[in-house]
mmCIF file of C-alpha atoms and ligand atoms in Angstrom:
data_model
loop_
_atom_site.group_PDB
_atom_site.id
_atom_site.type_symbol
_atom_site.label_atom_id
_atom_site.label_comp_id
_atom_site.label_asym_id
_atom_site.label_seq_id
_atom_site.Cartn_x
_atom_site.Cartn_y
_atom_site.Cartn_z
ATOM 1 C CA GLU R 1080 -15.460 -35.658 14.757
ATOM 2 C CA ALA R 1081 -14.478 -35.701 11.105
ATOM 3 C CA LYS R 1082 -16.004 -32.252 10.646
ATOM 4 C CA LYS R 1083 -13.947 -30.922 13.538
ATOM 5 C CA ALA R 1084 -10.765 -32.325 12.063
ATOM 6 C CA GLY R 1085 -11.677 -30.755 8.733
ATOM 7 C CA ARG R 1086 -12.089 -27.338 10.317
ATOM 8 C CA GLY R 1087 -8.780 -27.766 12.121
ATOM 9 C CA GLU R 1088 -7.053 -28.573 8.870
ATOM 10 C CA GLN R 1089 -8.707 -25.600 7.260
ATOM 11 C CA ARG R 1090 -7.362 -23.381 10.016
ATOM 12 C CA VAL R 1091 -3.841 -24.776 9.683
ATOM 13 C CA PHE R 1092 -4.062 -24.171 5.963
ATOM 14 C CA ASN R 1093 -5.250 -20.571 6.460
ATOM 15 C CA ASP R 1094 -2.530 -19.878 9.007
ATOM 16 C CA ALA R 1095 0.043 -21.230 6.591
ATOM 17 C CA MET R 1096 -1.362 -19.107 3.769
ATOM 18 C CA ASN R 1097 -1.245 -16.034 5.993
ATOM 19 C CA ALA R 1098 2.329 -16.742 6.952
ATOM 20 C CA VAL R 1099 3.222 -17.054 3.272
ATOM 21 C CA ALA R 1100 1.335 -13.914 2.333
ATOM 22 C CA LYS R 1101 3.053 -11.965 5.088
ATOM 23 C CA ASP R 1102 6.389 -12.730 3.590
ATOM 24 C CA ALA R 1103 7.630 -9.700 1.704
ATOM 25 C CA LEU R 1104 9.644 -11.981 -0.554
ATOM 26 C CA VAL R 1105 6.500 -13.752 -1.677
ATOM 27 C CA ILE R 1106 4.719 -10.436 -2.296
ATOM 28 C CA ASP R 1107 7.761 -9.230 -4.167
ATOM 29 C CA GLY R 1108 7.745 -12.327 -6.358
ATOM 30 C CA ALA R 1109 4.029 -12.045 -7.063
ATOM 31 C CA LEU R 1110 4.403 -8.347 -7.927
ATOM 32 C CA ARG R 1111 6.932 -8.982 -10.688
ATOM 33 C CA ASP R 1112 4.567 -9.919 -13.495
ATOM 34 C CA ALA R 1113 1.464 -8.361 -11.999
ATOM 35 C CA ILE R 1114 1.342 -5.305 -14.293
ATOM 36 C CA GLU R 1115 1.645 -7.420 -17.446
ATOM 37 C CA ALA R 1116 -0.914 -9.875 -16.084
ATOM 38 C CA ASN R 1117 -3.414 -7.033 -15.577
ATOM 39 C CA GLU R 1118 -3.801 -7.704 -11.874
ATOM 40 C CA PHE R 1119 -4.008 -4.023 -10.903
ATOM 41 C CA TYR R 1120 -6.903 -1.647 -11.182
ATOM 42 C CA LEU R 1121 -7.870 1.717 -9.773
ATOM 43 C CA VAL R 1122 -10.848 2.687 -7.667
ATOM 44 C CA TYR R 1123 -11.905 6.292 -7.285
ATOM 45 C CA GLN R 1124 -13.080 8.089 -4.167
ATOM 46 C CA ALA R 1125 -15.145 11.249 -4.397
ATOM 47 C CA ILE R 1126 -13.961 14.496 -2.793
ATOM 48 C CA THR R 1127 -16.785 16.998 -2.499
ATOM 49 C CA ASN R 1128 -17.019 20.714 -1.841
ATOM 50 C CA ALA R 1129 -17.913 20.905 1.861
ATOM 51 C CA HIS R 1130 -20.219 23.852 1.287
ATOM 52 C CA THR R 1131 -22.085 22.917 -1.907
ATOM 53 C CA GLY R 1132 -21.670 19.129 -1.908
ATOM 54 C CA LYS R 1133 -20.455 19.272 -5.506
ATOM 55 C CA LEU R 1134 -18.077 16.507 -6.555
ATOM 56 C CA THR R 1135 -14.890 18.403 -7.387
ATOM 57 C CA LYS R 1136 -12.020 15.938 -7.132
ATOM 58 C CA VAL R 1137 -11.498 12.203 -7.031
ATOM 59 C CA GLU R 1138 -8.623 10.274 -5.500
ATOM 60 C CA ALA R 1139 -7.344 7.273 -7.435
ATOM 61 C CA LEU R 1140 -6.528 4.343 -5.142
ATOM 62 C CA LEU R 1141 -4.620 1.305 -6.315
ATOM 63 C CA ARG R 1142 -6.036 -2.204 -5.970
ATOM 64 C CA TRP R 1143 -4.242 -5.484 -6.553
ATOM 65 C CA ASN R 1144 -6.074 -8.729 -6.959
ATOM 66 C CA SER R 1145 -3.323 -11.321 -6.916
ATOM 67 C CA PRO R 1146 -4.410 -14.795 -8.097
ATOM 68 C CA LEU R 1147 -1.787 -16.231 -5.766
ATOM 69 C CA LEU R 1148 -2.299 -14.104 -2.636
ATOM 70 C CA GLY R 1149 -5.840 -12.810 -3.046
ATOM 71 C CA PRO R 1150 -6.759 -9.148 -2.679
ATOM 72 C CA MET R 1151 -3.793 -7.311 -1.168
ATOM 73 C CA PRO R 1152 -4.186 -3.900 0.484
ATOM 74 C CA PRO R 1153 -1.863 -1.138 -0.785
ATOM 75 C CA ASP R 1154 -0.444 -0.665 2.718
ATOM 76 C CA ARG R 1155 0.965 -4.204 2.360
ATOM 77 C CA PHE R 1156 2.344 -4.193 -1.167
ATOM 78 C CA ILE R 1157 3.361 -0.546 -1.776
ATOM 79 C CA PRO R 1158 6.233 -0.743 0.755
ATOM 80 C CA VAL R 1159 7.443 -3.942 -0.962
ATOM 81 C CA ALA R 1160 7.247 -2.279 -4.374
ATOM 82 C CA GLU R 1161 9.195 0.668 -2.934
ATOM 83 C CA ASP R 1162 11.944 -1.611 -1.593
ATOM 84 C CA SER R 1163 12.412 -3.329 -4.942
ATOM 85 C CA GLY R 1164 12.186 -0.142 -7.017
ATOM 86 C CA MET R 1165 9.138 -1.576 -8.776
ATOM 87 C CA ILE R 1166 7.150 1.398 -7.534
ATOM 88 C CA ILE R 1167 8.531 3.389 -10.489
ATOM 89 C CA ALA R 1168 6.846 1.110 -13.045
ATOM 90 C CA LEU R 1169 3.757 0.745 -10.881
ATOM 91 C CA GLY R 1170 3.488 4.480 -10.233
ATOM 92 C CA THR R 1171 3.854 5.177 -13.948
ATOM 93 C CA TRP R 1172 1.033 2.715 -14.629
ATOM 94 C CA VAL R 1173 -1.168 4.481 -12.048
ATOM 95 C CA LEU R 1174 -0.426 7.905 -13.531
ATOM 96 C CA GLU R 1175 -1.254 6.789 -17.075
ATOM 97 C CA GLN R 1176 -4.331 4.813 -16.068
ATOM 98 C CA ALA R 1177 -5.778 7.643 -13.953
ATOM 99 C CA CYS R 1178 -5.151 10.261 -16.657
ATOM 100 C CA ARG R 1179 -6.718 7.979 -19.255
ATOM 101 C CA GLN R 1180 -9.799 7.593 -17.067
ATOM 102 C CA VAL R 1181 -10.193 11.366 -16.694
ATOM 103 C CA GLY R 1182 -9.821 11.637 -20.477
ATOM 104 C CA LEU R 1183 -12.682 9.135 -20.841
ATOM 105 C CA TRP R 1184 -14.843 11.217 -18.488
ATOM 106 C CA LYS R 1185 -14.588 14.200 -20.807
ATOM 107 C CA HIS R 1186 -18.026 15.389 -21.982
ATOM 108 C CA SER R 1187 -19.671 13.511 -19.101
ATOM 109 C CA VAL R 1188 -20.893 14.848 -15.735
ATOM 110 C CA LEU R 1189 -17.292 14.384 -14.579
ATOM 111 C CA ASP R 1190 -15.974 16.661 -17.323
ATOM 112 C CA ASP R 1191 -13.889 19.053 -15.233
ATOM 113 C CA VAL R 1192 -13.045 16.799 -12.284
ATOM 114 C CA THR R 1193 -9.575 16.961 -10.723
ATOM 115 C CA ILE R 1194 -7.770 13.655 -10.223
ATOM 116 C CA SER R 1195 -5.534 13.085 -7.185
ATOM 117 C CA ILE R 1196 -2.807 10.473 -7.390
ATOM 118 C CA ASN R 1197 -0.600 9.160 -4.579
ATOM 119 C CA VAL R 1198 3.086 9.424 -5.381
ATOM 120 C CA SER R 1199 6.041 7.791 -3.585
ATOM 121 C CA ALA R 1200 9.386 9.370 -2.764
ATOM 122 C CA TRP R 1201 11.060 7.105 -5.308
ATOM 123 C CA GLN R 1202 8.968 8.483 -8.122
ATOM 124 C CA LEU R 1203 9.849 12.087 -7.301
ATOM 125 C CA ALA R 1204 13.517 11.151 -7.235
ATOM 126 C CA ASP R 1205 13.241 9.689 -10.747
ATOM 127 C CA PRO R 1206 14.783 12.236 -13.169
ATOM 128 C CA GLN R 1207 12.095 11.268 -15.709
ATOM 129 C CA PHE R 1208 9.186 12.099 -13.425
ATOM 130 C CA VAL R 1209 8.250 15.612 -14.590
ATOM 131 C CA THR R 1210 8.472 14.484 -18.221
ATOM 132 C CA LEU R 1211 6.297 11.431 -17.478
ATOM 133 C CA VAL R 1212 3.677 13.663 -15.885
ATOM 134 C CA SER R 1213 3.538 16.172 -18.709
ATOM 135 C CA GLN R 1214 3.411 13.397 -21.315
ATOM 136 C CA ALA R 1215 0.543 11.669 -19.516
ATOM 137 C CA LEU R 1216 -1.369 14.967 -19.447
ATOM 138 C CA ILE R 1217 -0.826 15.670 -23.146
ATOM 139 C CA ARG R 1218 -1.497 12.106 -24.294
ATOM 140 C CA ASN R 1219 -4.849 12.040 -22.500
ATOM 141 C CA GLY R 1220 -5.938 15.589 -23.238
ATOM 142 C CA LEU R 1221 -5.948 16.770 -19.610
ATOM 143 C CA SER R 1222 -5.364 20.300 -18.528
ATOM 144 C CA PRO R 1223 -2.567 20.390 -15.870
ATOM 145 C CA HIS R 1224 -4.857 21.870 -13.221
ATOM 146 C CA GLN R 1225 -6.916 18.654 -13.447
ATOM 147 C CA LEU R 1226 -4.044 16.707 -11.885
ATOM 148 C CA GLU R 1227 -3.023 16.794 -8.245
ATOM 149 C CA LEU R 1228 -0.204 14.747 -6.754
ATOM 150 C CA GLU R 1229 -0.484 13.565 -3.141
ATOM 151 C CA LEU R 1230 2.744 13.327 -1.184
ATOM 152 C CA THR R 1231 3.379 12.422 2.435
ATOM 153 C CA GLU R 1232 5.574 14.374 4.806
ATOM 154 C CA ARG R 1233 8.126 11.575 4.590
ATOM 155 C CA VAL R 1234 8.650 12.376 0.916
ATOM 156 C CA LEU R 1235 9.490 15.967 1.740
ATOM 157 C CA ILE R 1236 12.331 15.167 4.129
ATOM 158 C CA GLU R 1237 13.892 12.351 2.155
ATOM 159 C CA ASP R 1238 15.740 14.543 -0.343
ATOM 160 C CA ALA R 1239 14.458 18.002 0.449
ATOM 161 C CA ALA R 1240 16.558 20.000 -2.022
ATOM 162 C CA ASN R 1241 15.698 17.814 -4.996
ATOM 163 C CA VAL R 1242 12.045 17.521 -4.003
ATOM 164 C CA GLN R 1243 11.772 21.287 -3.793
ATOM 165 C CA THR R 1244 13.088 21.627 -7.365
ATOM 166 C CA VAL R 1245 10.782 18.925 -8.725
ATOM 167 C CA LEU R 1246 7.726 20.394 -6.991
ATOM 168 C CA ALA R 1247 8.538 23.842 -8.373
ATOM 169 C CA GLN R 1248 8.687 22.332 -11.885
ATOM 170 C CA LEU R 1249 5.374 20.565 -11.402
ATOM 171 C CA ARG R 1250 3.733 23.727 -10.082
ATOM 172 C CA ALA R 1251 5.117 25.632 -13.060
ATOM 173 C CA LEU R 1252 3.370 23.063 -15.276
ATOM 174 C CA GLY R 1253 0.133 23.842 -13.433
ATOM 175 C CA VAL R 1254 -0.120 20.556 -11.539
ATOM 176 C CA GLY R 1255 -1.395 20.703 -7.920
ATOM 177 C CA ILE R 1256 0.539 19.354 -4.936
ATOM 178 C CA SER R 1257 -1.248 17.944 -1.915
ATOM 179 C CA LEU R 1258 0.232 17.015 1.457
ATOM 180 C CA ASP R 1259 -1.439 13.729 2.444
ATOM 181 C CA ASP R 1260 -2.074 12.399 5.977
ATOM 182 C CA PHE R 1261 -1.225 15.792 7.449
ATOM 183 C CA GLY R 1262 -0.453 15.699 11.149
ATOM 184 C CA THR R 1263 0.689 12.083 11.382
ATOM 185 C CA GLY R 1264 4.216 12.446 10.081
ATOM 186 C CA TYR R 1265 7.123 14.633 10.994
ATOM 187 C CA SER R 1266 4.960 17.728 10.726
ATOM 188 C CA SER R 1267 7.582 20.384 10.715
ATOM 189 C CA LEU R 1268 5.519 23.471 10.038
ATOM 190 C CA SER R 1269 8.349 24.925 7.978
ATOM 191 C CA TYR R 1270 7.433 22.398 5.231
ATOM 192 C CA LEU R 1271 4.245 24.264 4.639
ATOM 193 C CA THR R 1272 6.019 27.354 3.394
ATOM 194 C CA GLN R 1273 9.229 25.752 2.113
ATOM 195 C CA PHE R 1274 7.527 23.533 -0.454
ATOM 196 C CA HIS R 1275 5.178 24.490 -3.246
ATOM 197 C CA LEU R 1276 1.992 22.993 -1.844
ATOM 198 C CA ASN R 1277 -1.606 23.899 -2.572
ATOM 199 C CA THR R 1278 -3.567 21.436 -0.487
ATOM 200 C CA LEU R 1279 -3.423 19.913 2.992
ATOM 201 C CA LYS R 1280 -5.257 16.681 3.642
ATOM 202 C CA ILE R 1281 -6.120 16.420 7.340
ATOM 203 C CA ASP R 1282 -5.537 12.846 8.440
ATOM 204 C CA ARG R 1283 -8.419 10.572 9.346
ATOM 205 C CA ALA R 1284 -6.956 10.081 12.841
ATOM 206 C CA PHE R 1285 -8.009 13.631 13.807
ATOM 207 C CA VAL R 1286 -11.277 13.712 11.881
ATOM 208 C CA MET R 1287 -12.382 10.467 13.499
ATOM 209 C CA ASP R 1288 -12.699 11.966 17.022
ATOM 210 C CA ILE R 1289 -13.783 15.458 16.090
ATOM 211 C CA GLU R 1290 -17.311 15.020 17.498
ATOM 212 C CA HIS R 1291 -16.300 13.621 20.869
ATOM 213 C CA SER R 1292 -12.767 14.736 21.645
ATOM 214 C CA GLU R 1293 -12.108 18.350 22.588
ATOM 215 C CA ARG R 1294 -8.456 17.803 21.716
ATOM 216 C CA SER R 1295 -9.055 16.518 18.172
ATOM 217 C CA ASN R 1296 -11.619 19.242 17.647
ATOM 218 C CA SER R 1297 -9.179 22.013 18.631
ATOM 219 C CA LEU R 1298 -6.400 20.449 16.615
ATOM 220 C CA VAL R 1299 -8.467 20.279 13.426
ATOM 221 C CA HIS R 1300 -9.657 23.815 14.081
ATOM 222 C CA ALA R 1301 -6.048 24.999 14.358
ATOM 223 C CA ILE R 1302 -4.963 23.151 11.192
ATOM 224 C CA ILE R 1303 -7.825 24.737 9.257
ATOM 225 C CA ALA R 1304 -7.014 28.231 10.569
ATOM 226 C CA MET R 1305 -3.361 27.754 9.670
ATOM 227 C CA GLY R 1306 -4.243 26.449 6.211
ATOM 228 C CA HIS R 1307 -6.457 29.462 5.601
ATOM 229 C CA SER R 1308 -3.768 31.920 6.602
ATOM 230 C CA LEU R 1309 -1.252 30.194 4.308
ATOM 231 C CA GLY R 1310 -3.698 30.198 1.395
ATOM 232 C CA LEU R 1311 -3.917 26.398 1.282
ATOM 233 C CA GLN R 1312 -6.932 24.309 0.335
ATOM 234 C CA LEU R 1313 -8.065 21.909 3.059
ATOM 235 C CA VAL R 1314 -9.421 18.402 2.572
ATOM 236 C CA ALA R 1315 -10.667 16.353 5.536
ATOM 237 C CA GLU R 1316 -9.968 12.621 5.099
ATOM 238 C CA GLY R 1317 -11.973 9.772 6.597
ATOM 239 C CA VAL R 1318 -15.255 11.648 7.068
ATOM 240 C CA GLU R 1319 -17.622 8.890 8.178
ATOM 241 C CA THR R 1320 -20.600 10.708 9.734
ATOM 242 C CA ALA R 1321 -22.942 13.582 8.921
ATOM 243 C CA GLY R 1322 -21.946 15.113 12.274
ATOM 244 C CA GLN R 1323 -18.281 15.242 11.291
ATOM 245 C CA ALA R 1324 -19.156 16.723 7.896
ATOM 246 C CA ALA R 1325 -21.235 19.476 9.520
ATOM 247 C CA ILE R 1326 -18.514 20.411 12.019
ATOM 248 C CA LEU R 1327 -15.843 20.490 9.309
ATOM 249 C CA GLU R 1328 -17.970 22.643 7.031
ATOM 250 C CA LYS R 1329 -18.597 25.060 9.882
ATOM 251 C CA MET R 1330 -14.879 25.239 10.640
ATOM 252 C CA GLY R 1331 -14.233 26.296 7.043
ATOM 253 C CA CYS R 1332 -12.765 23.067 5.671
ATOM 254 C CA HIS R 1333 -13.073 23.300 1.867
ATOM 255 C CA TYR R 1334 -13.415 19.647 0.858
ATOM 256 C CA LEU R 1335 -14.618 16.379 2.369
ATOM 257 C CA GLN R 1336 -13.561 12.803 1.618
ATOM 258 C CA GLY R 1337 -14.682 9.635 3.352
ATOM 259 C CA TYR R 1338 -17.190 6.821 3.583
ATOM 260 C CA HIS R 1339 -19.930 9.300 4.559
ATOM 261 C CA ILE R 1340 -19.685 10.695 1.027
ATOM 262 C CA SER R 1341 -18.627 7.577 -0.861
ATOM 263 C CA ARG R 1342 -16.321 4.610 -0.620
ATOM 264 C CA PRO R 1343 -13.692 4.221 -3.337
ATOM 265 C CA ILE R 1344 -15.653 2.826 -6.310
ATOM 266 C CA LEU R 1345 -15.269 1.772 -9.937
ATOM 267 C CA PRO R 1346 -15.400 4.378 -12.747
ATOM 268 C CA ASP R 1347 -18.956 3.565 -13.851
ATOM 269 C CA GLU R 1348 -20.212 3.725 -10.279
ATOM 270 C CA LEU R 1349 -18.568 7.117 -9.866
ATOM 271 C CA LEU R 1350 -20.374 8.350 -12.986
ATOM 272 C CA HIS R 1351 -23.690 7.281 -11.452
ATOM 273 C CA PHE R 1352 -22.723 8.961 -8.171
ATOM 274 C CA ALA R 1353 -21.816 12.200 -9.939
ATOM 275 C CA ASP R 1354 -25.092 11.965 -11.794
ATOM 276 C CA GLY R 1355 -26.901 12.262 -8.475
ATOM 277 C CA ARG R 1356 -27.530 8.653 -7.720
ATOM 278 C CA ALA R 1357 -26.376 7.243 -4.378
ATOM 279 C CA ALA R 1358 -22.954 5.669 -4.226
ATOM 280 C CA PRO R 1359 -22.928 1.984 -3.387
ATOM 281 C CA GLN R 1360 -22.034 1.689 0.291
ATOM 282 C CA ALA R 1361 -22.623 -2.024 0.706
ATOM 283 C CA GLN R 1362 -19.263 -3.626 -0.016
ATOM 284 C CA PRO R 1363 -16.104 -2.835 1.884
ATOM 285 C CA ASP R 1364 -13.987 -0.795 -0.552
ATOM 286 C CA PHE R 1365 -11.300 -3.398 -0.452
ATOM 287 C CA VAL R 1366 -13.313 -6.069 -2.240
ATOM 288 C CA ILE R 1367 -14.014 -4.106 -5.404
HETATM 289 P P1 C2E B 1291 -4.262 7.561 1.494
HETATM 290 O O1 C2E B 1291 -3.703 8.168 0.279
HETATM 291 O O2 C2E B 1291 -4.258 8.376 2.734
HETATM 292 O O3 C2E B 1291 -5.723 7.090 1.096
HETATM 293 C C1 C2E B 1291 -6.815 7.095 1.965
HETATM 294 C C2 C2E B 1291 -7.090 5.706 2.520
HETATM 295 O O4 C2E B 1291 -8.168 5.787 3.442
HETATM 296 C C3 C2E B 1291 -7.536 4.717 1.468
HETATM 297 O O5 C2E B 1291 -7.089 3.418 1.870
HETATM 298 C C4 C2E B 1291 -9.062 4.787 1.550
HETATM 299 O O6 C2E B 1291 -9.711 3.636 1.073
HETATM 300 C C5 C2E B 1291 -9.243 4.966 3.035
HETATM 301 N N1 C2E B 1291 -10.479 5.674 3.392
HETATM 302 C C6 C2E B 1291 -11.121 6.635 2.695
HETATM 303 N N2 C2E B 1291 -12.204 7.103 3.370
HETATM 304 C C7 C2E B 1291 -12.234 6.417 4.529
HETATM 305 C C8 C2E B 1291 -13.133 6.440 5.661
HETATM 306 O O7 C2E B 1291 -14.107 7.194 5.736
HETATM 307 N N3 C2E B 1291 -12.844 5.583 6.688
HETATM 308 C C9 C2E B 1291 -11.777 4.737 6.654
HETATM 309 N N4 C2E B 1291 -11.591 3.919 7.677
HETATM 310 N N5 C2E B 1291 -10.915 4.697 5.604
HETATM 311 C C10 C2E B 1291 -11.135 5.524 4.559
HETATM 312 P P2 C2E B 1291 -6.377 2.434 0.834
HETATM 313 O O8 C2E B 1291 -7.048 2.529 -0.503
HETATM 314 O O9 C2E B 1291 -6.269 1.109 1.500
HETATM 315 O O10 C2E B 1291 -4.938 3.061 0.671
HETATM 316 C C11 C2E B 1291 -4.038 3.109 1.725
HETATM 317 C C12 C2E B 1291 -2.820 3.911 1.361
HETATM 318 O O11 C2E B 1291 -2.061 3.272 0.324
HETATM 319 C C13 C2E B 1291 -3.155 5.300 0.795
HETATM 320 O O12 C2E B 1291 -3.473 6.192 1.849
HETATM 321 C C14 C2E B 1291 -1.865 5.624 0.074
HETATM 322 O O13 C2E B 1291 -0.898 6.106 0.983
HETATM 323 C C15 C2E B 1291 -1.430 4.257 -0.438
HETATM 324 N N6 C2E B 1291 -1.796 4.137 -1.863
HETATM 325 C C16 C2E B 1291 -2.977 3.798 -2.434
HETATM 326 N N7 C2E B 1291 -2.903 3.840 -3.792
HETATM 327 C C17 C2E B 1291 -1.633 4.220 -4.084
HETATM 328 C C18 C2E B 1291 -0.913 4.466 -5.311
HETATM 329 O O14 C2E B 1291 -1.442 4.380 -6.429
HETATM 330 N N8 C2E B 1291 0.404 4.824 -5.197
HETATM 331 C C19 C2E B 1291 1.021 4.972 -3.968
HETATM 332 N N9 C2E B 1291 2.324 5.341 -3.939
HETATM 333 N N10 C2E B 1291 0.381 4.785 -2.805
HETATM 334 C C20 C2E B 1291 -0.931 4.410 -2.862
HETATM 335 MG MG1 MG B 1292 -3.864 9.911 -0.635
HETATM 336 MG MG1 MG B 1293 -4.379 10.144 3.361
HETATM 337 MG MG1 MG B 1294 -2.692 7.129 4.198
#
């Protein structure tokens, strides 16, 4: 009886905690000092050449372990950081941290790896952004072609004229531009020629069903054909099975990313992975 009551209390407590954690205001408050308190870190997910299997790029993914709220997924806290404008400081931290990491990988097996970083609309609108990027490259001894910025379709429509100018400046620097989650957003095909892109990342939603759905299969096929004819590199996101990897390779997709290759992992683990040892698959990526 007492045990039962205890469990009930526990549940009430958890529900209350969840309600609190759901509150954007609480997340916003907890975010304020989180950079200074060292609560953020980056994990890195391998992107391999579909044909050779060689690790060519890595995507940096932000993790926040809040002492108050516990581990918080980026899908929860990034929108809050965008609303408060804190994404500028946070995005700058990510840029610097990721470039520093690639600098540290120099003269290792990861010597010439390309790093992909997710960038919000707010960051692109910041007049300092191009300067911040070039300073981060210089400070950490990276060549510009080692950096790729991932944008979503939403970013492109928000302030199209300005975005076009900023992307042209970044491309002139030698930095790559990737269109993330392709196919899920507003997907006006005119974006593909209007903006200075080099890479399309095919969203997980299509890759997921490629083995069993004729529709998804045709759609991915069409995206790849279109990418080829526009001279774009193609990355398939969310590749979880060997079957998906084989189909994508056969369709001419250049790069693969997903749990089938590796989960997002810590820098040392990525070094081991690049060195030919298996990536740890045991923990859900969110915990590390
Ligand atoms: P994204 O850029 O599309 O990143 C891919 C997401 O898919 C990541 O989730 C990754 O962990 C997950 N993923 C990778 N492979 C697989 C797979 O095979 N199966 C499944 N089910 N999932 C897979 P994550 O790390 O939770 O990030 C979610 C989103 O948060 C990212 O989507 C990105 O839009 C955003 N994000 C993450 N880090 C940053 C950052 O530093 N800055 C900004 N602005 N956004 C970020
Ligand atoms: Mg991304
Ligand atoms: Mg994506
Ligand atoms: Mg996404």
